[in-house]
Short mmCIF file of C-alpha atoms and ligand atoms in Angstrom, two decimals:
data_model
loop_
_atom_site.label_atom_id
_atom_site.label_comp_id
_atom_site.label_asym_id
_atom_site.label_seq_id
_atom_site.Cartn_x
_atom_site.Cartn_y
_atom_site.Cartn_z
CA MET T 1 53.86 97.21 94.50
CA THR T 2 52.05 94.92 96.93
CA THR T 3 50.95 96.12 100.37
CA THR T 4 50.51 92.56 101.66
CA PRO T 5 53.94 91.04 101.27
CA ASP T 6 53.25 88.63 104.10
CA ILE T 7 50.54 86.87 102.09
CA THR T 8 52.05 87.07 98.60
CA LEU T 9 55.60 86.27 99.61
CA ARG T 10 54.78 83.31 101.82
CA SER T 11 52.36 81.80 99.38
CA GLY T 12 54.88 82.27 96.55
CA LEU T 13 57.52 80.10 98.20
CA THR T 14 57.83 76.51 96.97
CA THR T 15 60.48 75.51 99.49
CA ALA T 16 60.58 75.62 103.31
CA CYS T 17 62.86 78.66 103.37
CA GLU T 18 62.83 80.24 106.82
CA LEU T 19 61.00 83.57 106.62
CA HIS T 20 60.40 86.23 109.25
CA LEU T 21 57.83 89.01 108.78
CA PRO T 22 57.19 92.10 110.90
CA GLY T 23 55.14 90.97 113.91
CA ASP T 24 56.53 87.42 113.83
CA PRO T 25 58.31 86.52 117.13
CA GLY T 26 61.63 85.89 115.30
CA TYR T 27 61.59 89.05 113.15
CA ASP T 28 63.48 91.36 115.49
CA VAL T 29 66.33 88.91 116.00
CA ALA T 30 66.46 87.92 112.34
CA ARG T 31 66.74 91.54 111.16
CA LEU T 32 69.70 92.39 113.46
CA ALA T 33 72.84 93.37 111.63
CA TRP T 34 76.35 92.73 113.02
CA ASN T 35 76.52 96.51 113.33
CA LEU T 36 73.99 96.97 116.12
CA ALA T 37 73.68 100.68 115.44
CA VAL T 38 71.82 99.82 112.21
CA ASP T 39 68.07 99.58 112.63
CA GLN T 40 67.18 97.77 109.38
CA ARG T 41 63.45 97.08 109.08
CA PRO T 42 62.84 95.12 105.86
CA ALA T 43 59.48 93.80 104.62
CA ALA T 44 60.75 90.30 105.47
CA VAL T 45 63.92 88.48 106.43
CA ALA T 46 64.66 85.19 104.63
CA LEU T 47 67.27 82.72 106.00
CA PRO T 48 67.88 80.26 103.12
CA ARG T 49 69.86 77.11 103.95
CA THR T 50 70.29 75.93 100.35
CA VAL T 51 70.88 77.43 96.91
CA ASP T 52 67.40 76.27 95.94
CA GLN T 53 65.95 78.23 98.81
CA VAL T 54 67.87 81.34 97.71
CA ARG T 55 66.43 80.97 94.18
CA ASP T 56 62.97 80.36 95.59
CA VAL T 57 62.91 83.47 97.78
CA VAL T 58 64.35 85.69 95.04
CA ARG T 59 61.64 84.46 92.59
CA ALA T 60 58.87 84.79 95.21
CA ALA T 61 60.02 88.28 96.10
CA ALA T 62 60.06 89.41 92.43
CA THR T 63 56.57 87.88 91.90
CA ALA T 64 55.28 89.72 94.96
CA GLY T 65 56.69 93.02 93.59
CA LEU T 66 59.34 93.15 96.30
CA ARG T 67 63.06 93.83 96.04
CA VAL T 68 65.93 91.76 97.47
CA ALA T 69 68.92 92.77 99.59
CA PRO T 70 71.64 90.15 99.97
CA GLN T 71 73.40 90.30 103.32
CA SER T 72 75.89 87.90 104.95
CA THR T 73 76.74 89.38 108.38
CA GLY T 74 75.64 93.03 108.38
CA HIS T 75 79.21 94.31 109.00
CA GLY T 76 78.55 96.68 106.11
CA ALA T 77 74.90 97.32 106.91
CA ALA T 78 75.15 101.04 107.77
CA ALA T 79 74.56 102.24 104.20
CA LEU T 80 71.73 99.72 103.75
CA GLY T 81 70.01 100.74 106.98
CA GLU T 82 69.85 104.34 105.65
CA GLN T 83 67.60 103.17 102.76
CA ASP T 84 63.86 102.62 102.73
CA LEU T 85 63.52 98.85 103.12
CA ASP T 86 59.66 98.75 103.27
CA ASP T 87 59.47 96.65 100.08
CA VAL T 88 62.74 94.77 100.54
CA VAL T 89 63.29 91.14 101.51
CA LEU T 90 66.58 90.86 103.39
CA VAL T 91 68.21 87.60 102.23
CA ARG T 92 70.55 86.62 105.06
CA LEU T 93 73.16 84.15 103.89
CA SER T 94 74.41 83.34 107.38
CA ALA T 95 73.01 79.77 107.29
CA LEU T 96 74.59 79.02 103.92
CA THR T 97 78.21 78.49 104.87
CA GLY T 98 81.02 76.02 104.17
CA VAL T 99 84.55 75.80 102.79
CA GLU T 100 86.31 73.24 100.59
CA VAL T 101 90.07 73.71 100.11
CA ASP T 102 91.89 72.49 97.03
CA PRO T 103 95.55 72.62 98.16
CA ALA T 104 96.81 71.70 94.69
CA ARG T 105 95.64 74.96 93.00
CA PRO T 106 95.73 76.38 95.81
CA ALA T 107 92.13 77.69 96.08
CA ALA T 108 89.00 77.41 98.14
CA ARG T 109 85.32 77.17 97.32
CA VAL T 110 83.25 79.00 99.92
CA LEU T 111 79.48 79.18 100.19
CA GLY T 112 77.65 82.56 100.16
CA GLY T 113 77.59 83.49 103.82
CA THR T 114 80.95 81.98 104.97
CA LEU T 115 83.06 83.98 107.40
CA TRP T 116 86.79 84.56 106.84
CA GLN T 117 87.73 82.64 110.00
CA GLU T 118 86.27 79.46 108.57
CA VAL T 119 88.39 79.89 105.44
CA VAL T 120 91.53 80.68 107.40
CA GLU T 121 91.05 77.60 109.66
CA ALA T 122 90.34 75.30 106.69
CA ALA T 123 93.38 76.58 104.80
CA ALA T 124 95.85 76.50 107.70
CA PRO T 125 96.43 72.70 107.83
CA HIS T 126 97.64 72.92 104.22
CA GLY T 127 100.11 75.71 105.02
CA LEU T 128 97.82 78.18 103.24
CA THR T 129 95.92 81.33 104.04
CA ALA T 130 93.78 83.92 102.20
CA LEU T 131 93.48 87.64 101.51
CA HIS T 132 91.18 88.16 104.56
CA GLY T 133 90.74 91.47 106.35
CA SER T 134 91.46 92.40 109.93
CA ALA T 135 88.35 90.78 111.46
CA PRO T 136 87.64 87.01 111.63
CA ASP T 137 83.85 87.40 111.53
CA VAL T 138 83.53 89.47 108.34
CA ALA T 139 82.06 87.38 105.49
CA VAL T 140 84.07 86.56 102.39
CA ALA T 141 81.30 87.73 100.03
CA GLY T 142 80.68 91.31 101.14
CA TYR T 143 84.43 91.84 101.55
CA VAL T 144 85.67 90.56 98.20
CA LEU T 145 82.74 92.08 96.27
CA GLY T 146 83.73 95.47 97.79
CA GLY T 147 87.45 95.21 97.02
CA GLY T 148 88.86 93.96 100.32
CA LEU T 149 91.88 95.46 102.05
CA SER T 150 94.06 92.77 103.65
CA PHE T 151 97.28 92.97 105.61
CA TYR T 152 98.70 90.95 102.70
CA GLY T 153 97.43 93.57 100.30
CA ARG T 154 100.47 95.69 99.43
CA THR T 155 102.07 92.51 98.19
CA HIS T 156 99.08 90.69 96.72
CA GLY T 157 96.57 93.48 95.90
CA LEU T 158 92.85 93.75 96.47
CA ALA T 159 91.05 90.57 97.56
CA ALA T 160 88.58 91.05 94.70
CA ASN T 161 91.40 89.98 92.40
CA SER T 162 91.60 86.60 94.15
CA VAL T 163 88.11 85.60 92.97
CA ARG T 164 88.25 82.97 90.20
CA ALA T 165 84.54 82.18 89.87
CA ALA T 166 81.17 82.85 91.52
CA ASP T 167 77.82 81.09 91.55
CA VAL T 168 75.19 83.81 91.46
CA VAL T 169 71.41 83.87 91.74
CA LEU T 170 70.29 86.68 89.42
CA ALA T 171 67.32 88.98 89.96
CA ASP T 172 64.97 86.63 88.15
CA GLY T 173 66.03 83.66 90.28
CA THR T 174 68.21 81.96 87.67
CA LEU T 175 71.48 80.47 88.91
CA VAL T 176 74.58 81.20 86.78
CA ARG T 177 78.32 80.61 87.16
CA ALA T 178 80.48 83.62 86.45
CA SER T 179 84.17 83.28 85.59
CA ALA T 180 86.60 84.51 82.99
CA THR T 181 84.90 82.26 80.43
CA GLU T 182 81.29 82.07 81.70
CA HIS T 183 79.21 85.28 81.88
CA PRO T 184 82.43 87.35 81.72
CA ASP T 185 80.59 90.69 82.03
CA LEU T 186 78.95 89.59 85.27
CA PHE T 187 82.28 88.25 86.51
CA TRP T 188 83.93 91.58 85.77
CA ALA T 189 81.14 93.56 87.46
CA LEU T 190 80.93 91.40 90.55
CA ARG T 191 84.57 92.01 91.54
CA GLY T 192 83.99 95.43 93.04
CA GLY T 193 80.31 95.88 92.16
CA GLY T 194 79.08 94.62 95.54
CA GLY T 195 75.61 93.12 95.96
CA ASN T 196 74.14 94.96 92.98
CA LEU T 197 74.36 92.11 90.50
CA GLY T 198 72.92 89.08 92.27
CA VAL T 199 72.96 86.95 95.42
CA VAL T 200 76.34 85.23 95.51
CA VAL T 201 75.84 81.69 96.74
CA ALA T 202 79.43 80.42 96.22
CA LEU T 203 82.85 81.87 95.43
CA GLU T 204 86.07 80.30 94.30
CA ILE T 205 89.10 82.22 95.60
CA ASP T 206 92.86 81.80 95.31
CA LEU T 207 94.68 81.02 98.50
CA LEU T 208 98.14 82.25 99.57
CA PRO T 209 101.12 80.02 100.40
CA TYR T 210 101.78 81.30 103.93
CA ALA T 211 101.76 78.96 106.93
CA GLU T 212 103.34 81.63 109.15
CA VAL T 213 103.65 85.37 108.95
CA TYR T 214 105.67 88.05 110.70
CA ALA T 215 102.87 90.14 112.25
CA GLY T 216 101.86 92.03 115.36
CA MET T 217 101.44 95.49 116.80
CA LEU T 218 103.41 98.32 118.33
CA LEU T 219 101.69 100.38 121.00
CA TRP T 220 102.34 103.79 122.53
CA ASP T 221 100.43 106.13 124.81
CA ARG T 222 98.70 108.82 122.76
CA GLU T 223 100.95 111.45 124.37
CA ARG T 224 103.61 110.07 121.97
CA ALA T 225 101.38 110.71 118.92
CA PRO T 226 103.25 113.91 117.85
CA GLU T 227 106.39 111.75 117.37
CA VAL T 228 104.82 108.45 116.25
CA VAL T 229 102.33 109.67 113.64
CA PRO T 230 104.83 111.69 111.58
CA ALA T 231 107.40 108.96 111.96
CA TRP T 232 105.01 106.24 110.66
CA VAL T 233 103.88 108.52 107.78
CA GLU T 234 107.53 109.13 106.87
CA TRP T 235 108.33 105.39 107.20
CA SER T 236 105.31 104.46 105.07
CA ARG T 237 106.66 106.55 102.17
CA THR T 238 109.50 104.15 101.59
CA ALA T 239 108.35 100.97 103.38
CA PRO T 240 108.66 97.92 101.10
CA GLU T 241 105.58 96.40 99.54
CA SER T 242 106.04 93.39 101.79
CA ALA T 243 104.81 95.55 104.70
CA THR T 244 101.08 96.33 105.00
CA THR T 245 100.26 98.21 108.21
CA SER T 246 97.72 100.48 109.77
CA LEU T 247 98.14 103.34 112.20
CA ARG T 248 95.27 104.06 114.62
CA VAL T 249 94.83 106.70 117.24
CA MET T 250 92.46 104.91 119.63
CA SER T 251 90.45 105.71 122.82
CA PHE T 252 89.11 102.96 125.01
CA PRO T 253 86.57 103.44 127.76
CA PRO T 254 87.42 102.11 131.20
CA LEU T 255 85.87 98.64 131.03
CA PRO T 256 86.67 95.66 133.27
CA GLU T 257 86.48 93.27 130.28
CA LEU T 258 89.32 95.07 128.54
CA PRO T 259 92.95 94.23 129.35
CA PRO T 260 94.69 96.91 131.55
CA PHE T 261 96.85 98.01 128.63
CA LEU T 262 93.70 99.16 126.74
CA SER T 263 91.12 99.95 129.43
CA GLY T 264 90.51 103.68 129.83
CA ARG T 265 93.47 104.58 127.68
CA ASP T 266 94.24 106.80 124.70
CA LEU T 267 96.77 105.07 122.42
CA VAL T 268 98.58 105.00 119.10
CA ILE T 269 98.80 101.55 117.57
CA VAL T 270 100.64 100.42 114.45
CA ASP T 271 99.82 96.88 113.39
CA GLY T 272 99.93 94.60 110.35
CA ALA T 273 102.17 92.09 108.61
CA VAL T 274 105.57 92.05 107.01
CA LEU T 275 106.00 89.25 104.46
CA GLU T 276 109.74 88.77 104.97
CA ALA T 277 112.13 86.42 106.78
CA ASP T 278 112.56 87.41 110.45
CA GLU T 279 115.82 89.26 110.05
CA ARG T 280 114.60 91.36 107.11
CA ALA T 281 111.24 91.99 108.81
CA ALA T 282 113.09 93.29 111.89
CA GLU T 283 115.14 95.57 109.64
CA VAL T 284 111.96 96.89 107.99
CA LEU T 285 110.37 97.65 111.37
CA ALA T 286 113.52 99.06 113.00
CA PRO T 287 112.63 102.79 112.47
CA LEU T 288 109.33 102.25 114.26
CA ARG T 289 110.82 100.12 117.05
CA ALA T 290 113.37 102.92 117.56
CA LEU T 291 110.44 104.95 118.90
CA ALA T 292 110.44 102.61 121.96
CA PRO T 293 106.85 101.37 121.92
CA GLU T 294 105.39 100.39 125.30
CA MET T 295 104.32 97.08 123.75
CA ASP T 296 105.75 95.21 120.70
CA THR T 297 104.09 91.95 119.69
CA PHE T 298 105.58 91.67 116.18
CA ALA T 299 106.87 88.10 115.77
CA ARG T 300 106.51 85.08 113.51
CA VAL T 301 103.03 83.63 114.18
CA PRO T 302 100.79 81.07 112.51
CA ALA T 303 99.08 82.86 109.57
CA SER T 304 95.72 82.01 111.13
CA ALA T 305 96.60 84.38 114.05
CA LEU T 306 96.60 87.38 111.70
CA THR T 307 92.83 87.82 112.28
CA GLU T 308 93.56 88.65 115.95
CA VAL T 309 96.26 91.29 115.47
CA HIS T 310 93.90 94.26 114.91
CA MET T 311 91.83 93.48 118.04
CA ASP T 312 88.53 94.02 116.24
CA PRO T 313 85.43 93.61 118.44
CA PRO T 314 84.81 89.92 119.08
CA ALA T 315 81.00 90.24 118.88
CA PRO T 316 78.33 92.35 117.13
CA SER T 317 78.81 96.00 118.13
CA PRO T 318 77.13 99.35 117.51
CA ALA T 319 79.32 101.71 115.50
CA VAL T 320 79.15 104.61 113.06
CA GLY T 321 81.89 105.86 110.87
CA ASP T 322 83.13 107.89 107.93
CA HIS T 323 85.87 107.40 105.37
CA SER T 324 88.01 108.97 102.68
CA VAL T 325 91.05 108.04 100.65
CA LEU T 326 94.07 110.29 101.18
CA GLY T 327 96.99 111.09 98.95
CA PRO T 328 100.50 111.83 100.26
CA LEU T 329 100.46 113.39 103.74
CA ASP T 330 102.86 116.33 104.23
CA ALA T 331 103.65 117.95 107.61
CA ASP T 332 100.42 120.03 107.45
CA GLY T 333 98.39 116.82 106.83
CA VAL T 334 99.90 115.14 109.85
CA ALA T 335 99.34 118.31 111.93
CA ALA T 336 95.72 118.47 110.77
CA LEU T 337 95.16 114.85 111.92
CA LEU T 338 96.86 115.45 115.28
CA ALA T 339 94.72 118.60 115.77
CA GLN T 340 91.66 116.29 115.57
CA VAL T 341 92.77 113.20 117.45
CA GLY T 342 96.14 113.98 119.11
CA PRO T 343 97.00 114.53 122.77
CA GLY T 344 94.58 116.74 124.65
CA THR T 345 91.76 116.33 122.11
CA ARG T 346 88.42 114.63 122.76
CA SER T 347 87.33 113.58 119.30
CA GLY T 348 84.59 111.21 120.55
CA LEU T 349 85.97 108.53 118.22
CA MET T 350 87.00 105.05 119.18
CA PHE T 351 89.61 105.30 116.48
CA ALA T 352 90.94 107.24 113.49
CA GLU T 353 92.81 104.84 111.23
CA LEU T 354 95.20 105.32 108.35
CA ARG T 355 95.41 102.03 106.41
CA HIS T 356 98.54 102.09 104.25
CA LEU T 357 97.68 101.62 100.54
CA GLY T 358 100.07 101.68 97.55
CA GLY T 359 102.11 98.76 96.32
CA ALA T 360 99.98 96.07 94.69
CA PHE T 361 96.79 97.82 95.92
CA ALA T 362 97.54 100.55 93.36
CA ARG T 363 98.25 98.37 90.34
CA PRO T 364 95.39 97.61 87.99
CA VAL T 365 95.26 93.85 87.26
CA PRO T 366 94.90 92.61 83.69
CA GLY T 367 91.73 90.59 83.57
CA GLY T 368 90.61 92.10 86.87
CA GLY T 369 87.10 93.28 87.73
CA VAL T 370 85.52 96.72 87.90
CA LEU T 371 87.66 97.44 90.98
CA SER T 372 91.08 95.81 90.61
CA SER T 373 93.16 98.57 92.25
CA ILE T 374 92.84 101.58 94.53
CA ALA T 375 94.85 104.76 93.80
CA GLY T 376 95.90 106.68 96.88
CA ASP T 377 98.27 106.48 99.82
CA TYR T 378 96.00 105.86 102.85
CA ALA T 379 92.46 104.75 103.52
CA LEU T 380 91.19 106.95 106.39
CA LEU T 381 88.55 105.32 108.57
CA CYS T 382 87.03 107.05 111.58
CA VAL T 383 84.73 105.06 113.85
CA ALA T 384 82.79 105.87 117.00
CA MET T 385 80.89 103.46 119.22
CA ALA T 386 77.18 104.28 119.08
CA PRO T 387 75.08 102.31 121.57
CA THR T 388 72.23 104.95 121.75
CA PRO T 389 70.51 107.12 119.21
CA GLU T 390 72.22 110.19 120.71
CA ALA T 391 75.59 108.46 120.35
CA VAL T 392 74.80 107.68 116.72
CA VAL T 393 74.30 111.42 116.01
CA ALA T 394 77.36 112.48 118.02
CA GLY T 395 79.52 109.66 116.52
CA ARG T 396 78.56 110.51 112.95
CA ALA T 397 79.49 114.19 113.57
CA ALA T 398 82.79 113.22 115.17
CA ALA T 399 83.76 110.94 112.30
CA PHE T 400 82.69 113.47 109.68
CA SER T 401 84.65 116.19 111.45
CA VAL T 402 87.96 114.28 111.04
CA VAL T 403 87.19 113.36 107.41
CA ARG T 404 86.37 117.00 106.68
CA ALA T 405 89.55 118.26 108.37
CA MET T 406 91.56 115.85 106.14
CA ALA T 407 89.71 116.93 102.93
CA PRO T 408 92.64 118.96 101.59
CA TRP T 409 94.60 115.73 101.34
CA ALA T 410 91.69 113.59 100.12
CA GLN T 411 91.12 112.18 96.69
CA ARG T 412 87.81 111.63 94.96
CA SER T 413 88.02 107.82 95.25
CA LEU T 414 86.56 105.73 98.06
CA VAL T 415 87.01 102.12 99.08
CA PRO T 416 83.61 100.32 99.08
CA THR T 417 84.37 98.14 102.14
CA PHE T 418 85.43 101.18 104.19
CA ALA T 419 82.53 103.44 103.12
CA GLU T 420 80.30 103.41 106.21
CA THR T 421 77.67 105.85 105.02
CA ARG T 422 75.67 106.13 101.78
CA VAL T 423 78.00 107.60 99.22
CA ASP T 424 77.98 108.36 95.53
CA ALA T 425 79.00 104.95 94.29
CA SER T 426 80.56 106.38 91.15
CA ARG T 427 83.46 107.39 93.45
CA PHE T 428 84.52 103.74 93.71
CA TYR T 429 85.36 103.48 89.99
CA ASP T 430 86.96 105.20 87.02
CA ASP T 431 84.39 107.01 84.87
CA GLU T 432 84.46 104.47 82.03
CA ASP T 433 84.15 101.53 84.45
CA TRP T 434 81.32 103.26 86.29
CA LEU T 435 79.28 103.52 83.06
CA ARG T 436 80.09 99.95 82.12
CA VAL T 437 79.15 98.45 85.52
CA CYS T 438 75.85 100.33 85.47
CA ARG T 439 75.17 98.91 81.96
CA VAL T 440 75.88 95.40 83.15
CA ARG T 441 73.56 95.94 86.11
CA ASP T 442 70.78 97.28 83.77
CA GLU T 443 71.07 94.25 81.54
CA LEU T 444 70.95 91.76 84.42
CA ASP T 445 68.44 93.55 86.63
CA PRO T 446 66.37 95.98 84.59
CA ARG T 447 63.72 96.22 87.28
CA ARG T 448 66.30 97.01 89.96
CA VAL T 449 65.21 94.18 92.20
CA LEU T 450 68.59 93.97 93.96
CA VAL T 451 69.36 96.36 96.76
CA ALA T 452 72.99 96.67 97.83
CA ASN T 453 74.35 98.74 100.72
CA HIS T 454 76.15 100.83 98.10
CA ARG T 455 73.80 101.07 95.16
CA LEU T 456 74.98 101.57 91.57
C1 FAD K 501 85.30 95.09 112.68
C2 FAD K 501 85.40 95.29 111.21
C3 FAD K 501 86.64 95.07 110.59
C4 FAD K 501 86.79 95.20 109.17
N1 FAD K 501 88.01 95.04 108.61
C5 FAD K 501 88.15 95.24 107.26
C6 FAD K 501 89.37 95.08 106.62
O1 FAD K 501 90.43 94.79 107.25
N2 FAD K 501 89.45 95.30 105.28
C7 FAD K 501 88.37 95.69 104.54
O2 FAD K 501 88.48 95.85 103.34
N3 FAD K 501 87.17 95.80 105.17
C8 FAD K 501 87.04 95.63 106.48
N4 FAD K 501 85.85 95.80 107.08
C9 FAD K 501 84.67 96.18 106.25
C10 FAD K 501 83.98 94.97 105.67
O3 FAD K 501 84.85 94.27 104.79
C11 FAD K 501 82.74 95.35 104.92
O4 FAD K 501 81.80 95.91 105.82
C12 FAD K 501 82.14 94.22 104.14
O5 FAD K 501 81.15 94.73 103.25
C13 FAD K 501 81.55 93.22 105.04
O6 FAD K 501 81.05 92.12 104.36
P1 FAD K 501 79.90 91.21 105.02
O7 FAD K 501 79.40 90.32 103.92
O8 FAD K 501 80.42 90.60 106.25
O9 FAD K 501 78.85 92.30 105.43
P2 FAD K 501 77.38 92.55 104.91
O10 FAD K 501 76.92 93.80 105.64
O11 FAD K 501 76.58 91.34 105.09
O12 FAD K 501 77.53 92.85 103.36
C14 FAD K 501 77.83 94.12 102.88
C15 FAD K 501 77.28 94.18 101.47
O13 FAD K 501 77.94 93.21 100.65
C16 FAD K 501 76.98 92.61 99.78
N5 FAD K 501 76.89 91.16 100.06
C17 FAD K 501 77.21 90.56 101.21
N6 FAD K 501 77.08 89.23 101.06
C18 FAD K 501 76.60 89.03 99.78
C19 FAD K 501 76.26 87.89 99.03
N7 FAD K 501 76.39 86.66 99.51
N8 FAD K 501 75.83 88.07 97.74
C20 FAD K 501 75.74 89.30 97.21
N9 FAD K 501 76.07 90.44 97.90
C21 FAD K 501 76.51 90.27 99.16
C22 FAD K 501 75.68 93.32 99.97
O14 FAD K 501 75.50 94.38 99.10
C23 FAD K 501 75.78 93.86 101.38
O15 FAD K 501 74.99 94.98 101.61
C24 FAD K 501 85.67 95.60 108.45
C25 FAD K 501 84.47 95.86 109.06
C26 FAD K 501 84.31 95.73 110.44
C27 FAD K 501 82.99 96.02 111.08
#
């Protein structure tokens, strides 16, 4: 292992790939993750603008005895930041972006670091959309490689299943195309195996035929949580697969930049999408609307507006979190959640979320990848804002406390995109698939050059 990566890495490059090393003026900006609570300090940060530059930096890193961590935005950087990155070149794909839509298939080809919003905007003029998540500025790559829970998901399944092909730079710098007929083992492993197999420089994904969608949110003061939480849980047991929603108990600090309905308030919010005609969608939501929400924005909107419904932070933010997958919630389970985050409590969290699973999320897909379905009823995600080191410690404890309280209702499985801390990655997969995905990794990357946030 070299101790002078600055010399060996720079001199090994044959292209003009932008490179920032510790001590360079640009290093501290280049190493910033979207999640500002993550203090990732790699041996170098590379910002390739072309596929050739990606290949060049991967080859140069391997020659210099360094490892490589692909990263698009750093939304999922928390588990990477917990690792020792002293000998790791962070390969930021944020300058390698672009979308081409093929409305006839319908599908899109997206470059390695492309954000969902770009895809949604490129698809919209064709009356199409995609299996994106709640936030516009999450990248396609990290999301689909980790499963991807969309508000279209109970109808259309995990976003990983929408991948038709990928161009991948392997650990030795070779560029391959993976699809059902080309490098099928790699194609299988990628769809759920995260950044452990290679640097993905392009993806081909199926698009969905929705120009408009019935979507929005219902909002109550947190005082109503003892009614609303059990009612949503009860509703979710029989809700049709056309409805994919989330329930969050949220606390907002008093901030002038927040709208008055959020600023300084504790709330319960149900949001998501119902893939039905207006009348049927209203019927589906009727039991929730009967709880007289203070605000109800559910309506038919352009599909491109679905990335705004969840009100995710519009800019990089510091946050810590914890996660588990829950099975059915009985009255004791609801009571346990309310005891943590209900009226009168001070959990210290910004939110505790139950993302409704089931439906197509739970159905394994023939020809799918290592992660083609998620068993379970709800993905629990607890997040605290963490602008200071003290807040990081307190926030982690707060999130862990809720996850621990819900442990009696938890399953062994975890969703890679929701796992905020370093976890045992075998929990993402069935035993057989876990062994197979590790074998594929060993064949493709025997020296373990690639470093993912969730390592196999
Ligand atoms: C505000 C917010 C909202 C979110 N909403 C949702 C949601 O609705 N549904 C959901 O499922 N998840 C959601 N997430 C989680 C998000 O999907 C994951 O954090 C995901 O990993 C982010 O992908 P990224 O590429 O943007 O992040 P990154 O941190 O850049 O990537 C995460 C990991 O993916 C791999 N990776 C990324 N790009 C590449 C590449 N080009 N080649 C190879 N490997 C790569 C790497 O291993 C990397 O460590 C949300 C996260 C946040 C912060």
